[in-house]
mmCIF file of C-alpha atoms and ligand atoms in Angstrom:
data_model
loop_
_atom_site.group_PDB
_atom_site.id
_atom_site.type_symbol
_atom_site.label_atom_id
_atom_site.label_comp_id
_atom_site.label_asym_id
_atom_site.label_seq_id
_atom_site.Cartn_x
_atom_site.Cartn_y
_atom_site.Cartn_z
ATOM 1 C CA UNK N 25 -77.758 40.899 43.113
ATOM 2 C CA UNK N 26 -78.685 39.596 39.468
ATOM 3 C CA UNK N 27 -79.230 36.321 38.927
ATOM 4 C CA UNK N 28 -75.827 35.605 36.905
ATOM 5 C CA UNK N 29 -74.026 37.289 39.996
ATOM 6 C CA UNK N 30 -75.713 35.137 42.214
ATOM 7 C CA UNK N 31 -74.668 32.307 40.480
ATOM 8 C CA UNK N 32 -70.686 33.020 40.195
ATOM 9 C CA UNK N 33 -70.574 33.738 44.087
ATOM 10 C CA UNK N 34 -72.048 30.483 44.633
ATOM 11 C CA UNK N 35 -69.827 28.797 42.220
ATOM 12 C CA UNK N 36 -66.949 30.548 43.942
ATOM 13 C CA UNK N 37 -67.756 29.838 47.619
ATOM 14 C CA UNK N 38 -68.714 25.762 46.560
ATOM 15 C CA UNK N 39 -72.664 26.162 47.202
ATOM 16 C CA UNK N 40 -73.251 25.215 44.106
ATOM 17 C CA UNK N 41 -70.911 22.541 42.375
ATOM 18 C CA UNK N 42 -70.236 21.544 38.815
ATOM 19 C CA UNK N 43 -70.576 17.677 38.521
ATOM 20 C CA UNK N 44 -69.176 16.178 34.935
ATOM 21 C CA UNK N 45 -71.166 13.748 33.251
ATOM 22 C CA UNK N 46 -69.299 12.852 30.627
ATOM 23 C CA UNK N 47 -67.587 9.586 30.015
ATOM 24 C CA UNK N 48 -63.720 9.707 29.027
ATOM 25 C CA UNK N 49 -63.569 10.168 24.944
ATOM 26 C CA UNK N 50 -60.771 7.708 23.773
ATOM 27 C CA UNK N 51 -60.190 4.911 21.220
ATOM 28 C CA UNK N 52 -61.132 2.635 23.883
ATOM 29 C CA UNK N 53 -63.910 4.219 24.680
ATOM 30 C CA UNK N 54 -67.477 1.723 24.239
ATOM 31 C CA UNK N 55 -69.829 1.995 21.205
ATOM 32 C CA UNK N 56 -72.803 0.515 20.510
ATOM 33 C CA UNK N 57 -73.323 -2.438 18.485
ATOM 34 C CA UNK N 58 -76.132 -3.511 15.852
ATOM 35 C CA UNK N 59 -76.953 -6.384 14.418
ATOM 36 C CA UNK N 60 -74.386 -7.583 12.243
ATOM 37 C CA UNK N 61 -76.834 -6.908 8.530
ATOM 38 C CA UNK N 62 -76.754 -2.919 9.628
ATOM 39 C CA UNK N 63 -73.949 0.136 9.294
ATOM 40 C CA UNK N 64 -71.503 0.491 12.701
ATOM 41 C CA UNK N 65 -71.134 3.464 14.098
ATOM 42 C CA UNK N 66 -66.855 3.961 14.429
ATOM 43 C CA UNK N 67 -64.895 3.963 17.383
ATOM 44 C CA UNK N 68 -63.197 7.298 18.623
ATOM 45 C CA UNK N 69 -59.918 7.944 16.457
ATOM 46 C CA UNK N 70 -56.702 10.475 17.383
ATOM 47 C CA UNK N 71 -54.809 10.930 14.380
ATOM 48 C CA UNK N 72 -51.508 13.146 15.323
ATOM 49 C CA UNK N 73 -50.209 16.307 12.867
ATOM 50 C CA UNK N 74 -47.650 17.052 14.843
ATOM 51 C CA UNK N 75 -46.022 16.961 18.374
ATOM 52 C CA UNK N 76 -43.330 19.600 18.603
ATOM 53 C CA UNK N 77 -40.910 18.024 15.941
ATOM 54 C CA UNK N 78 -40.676 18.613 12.000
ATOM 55 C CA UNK N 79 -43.854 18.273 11.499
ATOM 56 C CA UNK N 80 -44.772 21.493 13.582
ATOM 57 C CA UNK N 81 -41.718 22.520 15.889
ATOM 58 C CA UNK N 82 -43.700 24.341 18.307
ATOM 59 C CA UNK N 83 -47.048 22.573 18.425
ATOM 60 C CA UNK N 84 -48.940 19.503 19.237
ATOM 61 C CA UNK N 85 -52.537 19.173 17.566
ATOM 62 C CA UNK N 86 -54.543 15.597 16.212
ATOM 63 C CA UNK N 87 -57.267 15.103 13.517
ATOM 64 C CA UNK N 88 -59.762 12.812 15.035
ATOM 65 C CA UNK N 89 -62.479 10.440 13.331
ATOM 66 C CA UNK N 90 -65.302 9.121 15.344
ATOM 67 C CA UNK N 91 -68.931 8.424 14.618
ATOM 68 C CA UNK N 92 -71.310 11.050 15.653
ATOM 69 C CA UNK N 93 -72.787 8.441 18.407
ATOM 70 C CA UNK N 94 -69.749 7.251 19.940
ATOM 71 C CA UNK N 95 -69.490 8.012 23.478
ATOM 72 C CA UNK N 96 -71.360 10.037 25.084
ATOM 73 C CA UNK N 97 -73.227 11.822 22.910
ATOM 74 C CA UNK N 98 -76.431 13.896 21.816
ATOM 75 C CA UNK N 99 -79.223 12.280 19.396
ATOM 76 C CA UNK N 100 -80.978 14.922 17.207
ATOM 77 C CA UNK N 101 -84.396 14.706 16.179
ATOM 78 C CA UNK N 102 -83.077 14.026 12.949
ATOM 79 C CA UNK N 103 -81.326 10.764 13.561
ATOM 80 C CA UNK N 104 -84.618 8.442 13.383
ATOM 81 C CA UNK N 105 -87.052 8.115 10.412
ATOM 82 C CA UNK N 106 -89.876 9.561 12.623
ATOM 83 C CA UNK N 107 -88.143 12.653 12.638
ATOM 84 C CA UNK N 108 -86.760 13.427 9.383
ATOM 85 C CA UNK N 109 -86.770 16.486 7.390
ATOM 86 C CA UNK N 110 -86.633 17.588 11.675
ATOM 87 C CA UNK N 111 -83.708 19.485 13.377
ATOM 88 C CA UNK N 112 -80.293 18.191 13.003
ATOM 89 C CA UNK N 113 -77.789 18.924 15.917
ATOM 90 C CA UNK N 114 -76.851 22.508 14.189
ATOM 91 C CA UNK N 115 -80.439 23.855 14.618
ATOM 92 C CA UNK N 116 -81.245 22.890 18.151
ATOM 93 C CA UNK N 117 -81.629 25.964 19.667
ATOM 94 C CA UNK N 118 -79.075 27.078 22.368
ATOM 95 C CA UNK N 119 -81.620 27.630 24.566
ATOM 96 C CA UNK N 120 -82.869 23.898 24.988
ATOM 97 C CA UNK N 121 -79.532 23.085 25.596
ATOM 98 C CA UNK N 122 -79.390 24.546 29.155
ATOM 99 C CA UNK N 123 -82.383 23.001 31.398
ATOM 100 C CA UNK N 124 -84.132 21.254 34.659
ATOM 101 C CA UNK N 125 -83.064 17.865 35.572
ATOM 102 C CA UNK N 126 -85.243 15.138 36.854
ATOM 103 C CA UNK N 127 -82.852 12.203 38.097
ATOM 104 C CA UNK N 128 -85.327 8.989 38.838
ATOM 105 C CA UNK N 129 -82.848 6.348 40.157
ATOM 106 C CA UNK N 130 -83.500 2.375 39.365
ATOM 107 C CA UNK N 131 -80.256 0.886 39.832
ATOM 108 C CA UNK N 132 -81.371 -1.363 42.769
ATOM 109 C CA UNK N 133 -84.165 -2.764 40.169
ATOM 110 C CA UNK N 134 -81.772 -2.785 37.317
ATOM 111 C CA UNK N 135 -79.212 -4.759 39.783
ATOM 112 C CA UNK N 136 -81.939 -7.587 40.308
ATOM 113 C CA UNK N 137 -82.934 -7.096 36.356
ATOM 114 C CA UNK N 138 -80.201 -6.043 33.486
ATOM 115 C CA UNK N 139 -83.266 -6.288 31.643
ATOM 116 C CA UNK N 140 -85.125 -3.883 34.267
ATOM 117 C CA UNK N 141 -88.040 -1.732 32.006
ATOM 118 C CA UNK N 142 -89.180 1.460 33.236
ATOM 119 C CA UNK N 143 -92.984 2.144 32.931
ATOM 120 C CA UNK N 144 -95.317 5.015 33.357
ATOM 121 C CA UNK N 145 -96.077 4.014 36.298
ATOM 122 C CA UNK N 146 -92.793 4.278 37.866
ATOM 123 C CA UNK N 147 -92.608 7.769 37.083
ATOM 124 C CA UNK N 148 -96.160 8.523 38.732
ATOM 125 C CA UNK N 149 -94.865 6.926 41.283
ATOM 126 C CA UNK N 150 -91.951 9.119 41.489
ATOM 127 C CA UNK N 151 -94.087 12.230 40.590
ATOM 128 C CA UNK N 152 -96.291 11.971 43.572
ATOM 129 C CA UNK N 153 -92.861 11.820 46.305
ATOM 130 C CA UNK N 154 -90.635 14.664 43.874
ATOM 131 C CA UNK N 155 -93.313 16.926 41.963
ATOM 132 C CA UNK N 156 -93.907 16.578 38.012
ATOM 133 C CA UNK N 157 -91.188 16.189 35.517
ATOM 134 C CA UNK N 158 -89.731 19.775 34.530
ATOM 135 C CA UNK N 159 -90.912 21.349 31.427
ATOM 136 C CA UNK N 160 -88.527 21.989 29.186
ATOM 137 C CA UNK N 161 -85.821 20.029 31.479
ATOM 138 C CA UNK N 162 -84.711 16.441 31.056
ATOM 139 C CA UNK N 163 -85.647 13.052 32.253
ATOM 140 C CA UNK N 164 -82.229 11.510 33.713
ATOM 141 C CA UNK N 165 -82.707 7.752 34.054
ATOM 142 C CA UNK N 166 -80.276 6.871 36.588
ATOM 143 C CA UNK N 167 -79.339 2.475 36.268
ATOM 144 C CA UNK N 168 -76.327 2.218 37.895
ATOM 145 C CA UNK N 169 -74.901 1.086 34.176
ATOM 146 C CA UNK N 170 -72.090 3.770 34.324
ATOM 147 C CA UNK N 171 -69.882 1.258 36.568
ATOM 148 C CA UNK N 172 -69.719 -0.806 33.335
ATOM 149 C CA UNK N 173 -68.450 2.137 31.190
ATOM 150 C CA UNK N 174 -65.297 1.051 31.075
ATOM 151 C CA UNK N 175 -65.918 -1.898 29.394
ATOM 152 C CA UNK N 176 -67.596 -2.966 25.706
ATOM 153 C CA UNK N 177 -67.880 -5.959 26.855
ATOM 154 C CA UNK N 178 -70.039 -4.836 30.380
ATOM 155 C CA UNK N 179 -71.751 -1.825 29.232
ATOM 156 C CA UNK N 180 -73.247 -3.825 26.133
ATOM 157 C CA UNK N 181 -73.597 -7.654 28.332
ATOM 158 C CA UNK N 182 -74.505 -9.280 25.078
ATOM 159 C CA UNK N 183 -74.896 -13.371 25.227
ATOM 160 C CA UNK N 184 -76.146 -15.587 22.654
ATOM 161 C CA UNK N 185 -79.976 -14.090 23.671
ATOM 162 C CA UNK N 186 -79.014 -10.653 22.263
ATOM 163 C CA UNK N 187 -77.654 -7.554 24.750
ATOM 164 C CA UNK N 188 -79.071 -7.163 28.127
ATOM 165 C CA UNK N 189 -79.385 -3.619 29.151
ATOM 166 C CA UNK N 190 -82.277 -1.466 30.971
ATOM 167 C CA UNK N 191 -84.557 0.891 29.536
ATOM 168 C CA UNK N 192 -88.176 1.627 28.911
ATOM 169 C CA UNK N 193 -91.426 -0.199 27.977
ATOM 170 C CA UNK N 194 -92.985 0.845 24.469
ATOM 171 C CA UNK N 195 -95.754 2.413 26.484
ATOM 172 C CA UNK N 196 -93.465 4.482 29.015
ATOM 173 C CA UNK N 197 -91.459 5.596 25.552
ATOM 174 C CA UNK N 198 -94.974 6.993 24.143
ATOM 175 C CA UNK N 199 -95.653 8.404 27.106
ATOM 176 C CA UNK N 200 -92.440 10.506 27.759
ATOM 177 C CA UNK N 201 -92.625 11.482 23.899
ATOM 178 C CA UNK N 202 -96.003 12.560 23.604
ATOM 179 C CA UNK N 203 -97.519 13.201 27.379
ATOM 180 C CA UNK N 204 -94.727 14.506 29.541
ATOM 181 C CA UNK N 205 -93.206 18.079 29.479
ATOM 182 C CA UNK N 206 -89.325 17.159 29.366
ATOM 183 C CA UNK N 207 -87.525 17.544 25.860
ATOM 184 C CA UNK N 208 -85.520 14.809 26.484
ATOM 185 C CA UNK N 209 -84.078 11.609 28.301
ATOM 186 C CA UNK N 210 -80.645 10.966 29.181
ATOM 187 C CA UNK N 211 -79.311 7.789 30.135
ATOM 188 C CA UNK N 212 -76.044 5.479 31.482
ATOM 189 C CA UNK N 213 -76.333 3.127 28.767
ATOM 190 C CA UNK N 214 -74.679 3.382 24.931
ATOM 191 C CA UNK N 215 -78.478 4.260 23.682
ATOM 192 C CA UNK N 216 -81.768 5.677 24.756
ATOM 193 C CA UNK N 217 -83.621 1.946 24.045
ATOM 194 C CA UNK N 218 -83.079 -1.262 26.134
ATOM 195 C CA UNK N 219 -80.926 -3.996 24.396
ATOM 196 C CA UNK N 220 -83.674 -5.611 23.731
ATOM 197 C CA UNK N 221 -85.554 -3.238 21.464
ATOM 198 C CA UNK N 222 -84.453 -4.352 18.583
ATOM 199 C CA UNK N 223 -87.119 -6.523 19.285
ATOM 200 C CA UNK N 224 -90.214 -4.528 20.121
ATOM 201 C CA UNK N 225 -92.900 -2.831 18.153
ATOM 202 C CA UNK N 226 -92.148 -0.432 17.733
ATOM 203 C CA UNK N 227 -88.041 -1.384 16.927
ATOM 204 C CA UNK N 228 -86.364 1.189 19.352
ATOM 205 C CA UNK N 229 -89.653 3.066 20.513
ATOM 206 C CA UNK N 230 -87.103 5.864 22.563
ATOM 207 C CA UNK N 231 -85.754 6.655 19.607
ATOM 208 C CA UNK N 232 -89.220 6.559 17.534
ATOM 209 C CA UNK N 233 -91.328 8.302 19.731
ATOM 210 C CA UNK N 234 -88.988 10.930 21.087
ATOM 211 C CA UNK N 235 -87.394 12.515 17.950
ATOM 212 C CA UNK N 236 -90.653 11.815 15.974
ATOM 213 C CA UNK N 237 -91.680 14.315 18.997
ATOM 214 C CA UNK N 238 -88.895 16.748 18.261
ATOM 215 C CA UNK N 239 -87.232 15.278 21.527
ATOM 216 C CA UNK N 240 -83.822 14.326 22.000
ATOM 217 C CA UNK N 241 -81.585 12.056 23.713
ATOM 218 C CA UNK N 242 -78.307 11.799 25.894
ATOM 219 C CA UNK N 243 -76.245 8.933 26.463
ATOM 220 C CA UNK N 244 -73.902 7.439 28.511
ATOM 221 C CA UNK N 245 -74.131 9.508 31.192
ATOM 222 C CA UNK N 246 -71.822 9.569 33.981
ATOM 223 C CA UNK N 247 -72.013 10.267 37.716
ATOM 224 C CA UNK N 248 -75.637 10.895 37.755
ATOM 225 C CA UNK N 249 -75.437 9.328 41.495
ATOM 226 C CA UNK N 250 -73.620 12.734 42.642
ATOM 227 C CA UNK N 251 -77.347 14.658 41.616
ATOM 228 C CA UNK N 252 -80.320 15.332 43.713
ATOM 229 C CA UNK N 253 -84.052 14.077 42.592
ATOM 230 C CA UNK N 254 -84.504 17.245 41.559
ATOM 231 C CA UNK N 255 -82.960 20.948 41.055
ATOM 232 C CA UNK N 256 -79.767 20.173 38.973
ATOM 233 C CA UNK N 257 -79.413 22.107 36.034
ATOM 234 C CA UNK N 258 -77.928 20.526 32.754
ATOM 235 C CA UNK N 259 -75.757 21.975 30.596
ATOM 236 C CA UNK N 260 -75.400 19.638 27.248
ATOM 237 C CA UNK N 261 -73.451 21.302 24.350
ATOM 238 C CA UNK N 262 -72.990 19.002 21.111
ATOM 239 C CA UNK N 263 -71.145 19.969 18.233
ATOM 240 C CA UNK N 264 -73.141 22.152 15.586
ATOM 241 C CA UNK N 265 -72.500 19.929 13.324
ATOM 242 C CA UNK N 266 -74.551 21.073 9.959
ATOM 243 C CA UNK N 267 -76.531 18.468 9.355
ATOM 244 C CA UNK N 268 -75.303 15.847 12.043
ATOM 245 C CA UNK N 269 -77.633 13.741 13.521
ATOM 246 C CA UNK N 270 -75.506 13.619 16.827
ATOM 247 C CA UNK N 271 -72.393 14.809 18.335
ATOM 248 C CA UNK N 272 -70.269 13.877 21.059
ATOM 249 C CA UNK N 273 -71.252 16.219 23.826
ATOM 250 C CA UNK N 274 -69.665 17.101 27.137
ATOM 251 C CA UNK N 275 -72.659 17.294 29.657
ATOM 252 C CA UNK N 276 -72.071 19.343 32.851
ATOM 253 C CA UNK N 277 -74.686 19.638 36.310
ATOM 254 C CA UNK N 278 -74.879 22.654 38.280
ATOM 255 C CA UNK N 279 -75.859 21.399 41.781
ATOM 256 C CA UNK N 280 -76.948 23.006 44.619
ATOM 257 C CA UNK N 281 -74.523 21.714 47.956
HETATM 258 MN MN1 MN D 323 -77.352 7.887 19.549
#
């Protein structure tokens, strides 16, 4: 049996499962939020032509406006200043969009700790009990932050301090960029970076060292507690967007049951 035979038997009988991690795509749908002296990225927007009526008898269809990074959505290499003149969402080959997922769950330390930062460390740590991080695959960084999704207000938990959400120590950031094998991280929160890396040194080290590495990002990430450690398989498909610097993307698992 080939491979691709294999694989639609299994999807037929339920051994392996599709698991959707993709957050609902709506006007109320959270965005991230800079400070107030930079450009805002825009909220999701429907924008009806017509809905069976004069405008188109037999038809329903929208426009829709939304900023490339609303939702949850795919950073290109191209999106940070480390990683200009590098590929933009169009020219990411197809290939890289279908790989290995490593899911290294934190949410009982990010309970304790909104401002929970993973280090290098960690992920030896997790290494030595799961195996190294796939090449060519992607490092899912599993917080427990997709129970605030819902919410602008919860998934961003901003007070007069600044926004208090997890993510990863300047170091770990390098590290993942530079030493490990994945081409990218995915995550539950509305960016790669904590909330506070607006104030690190780097300013937003994810997004430094990974697309000045030709890496890319996911974000808010759905359902990630439904996959195993390892094995999943992640389909990501963003918009080729010529020239885009992102896209809304609809992110699909294949697991193994
Ligand atoms: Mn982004």
């Amino acid at each position: 049996m080939s491979a691709l035979s294999a694989l639609v038997s299994a999807l037929s009988d339920g051994s392996v499962t599709i698991v959707d991690l993709t957050a609902p795509l709506s006007a109320d749908t959270p965005t991230l939020a800079l400070p107030p002296q930079f450009g805002q990225t825009a909220k999701f927007e429907l924008e009806e032509i017509s809905a069976y009526d004069d405008r188109g008898p037999a038809w329903y269809w929208n426009n829709f406006r939304t900023g490339e990074h609303t939702g949850t959505h795919f950073d290109a290499p191209n999106h940070w200043v480390t990683g200009k003149g590098g590929e933009d969402v169009a020219s990411v080959p197809a290939q890289r969009l279908v790989g290995p997922a490593a899911v290294l769950d934190f949410s009982a330390q990010v309970a304790r700790d909104p401002d929970f930062l993973l280090e290098v460390d960690h992920i030896r740590a997790w290494e030595s009990g799961h195996g190294a991080l796939p090449a060519g695959g992607w490092l899912l960084y599993r917080t427990g932050w997709d129970a605030r999704s819902h919410s602008q207000q919860e998934i961003l938990n901003t007070d007069e301090g600044g926004s208090h959400t997890p993510g990863m120590t300047v170091e770990c950031a390098k590290w993942v960029a530079q030493e490990s094998p994945v081409i990218g991280l995915g995550v539950e929160t509305v960016g790669t970076d904590a909330g506070a890396a607006v104030g690190f040194d780097p300013m937003f080290p994810c997004h430094a060292f990974m697309h000045g590495a030709g890496k890319y990002g996911l974000t808010q990430l759905q359902n990630l507690a439904q996959l195993p450690p390892t094995g999943a398989v992640v389909v990501a498909g963003p918009l080729k967007i010529i020239g885009g610097s992102g896209s809304p993307v609809r992110v699909l698992a294949l697991v193994q049951r």
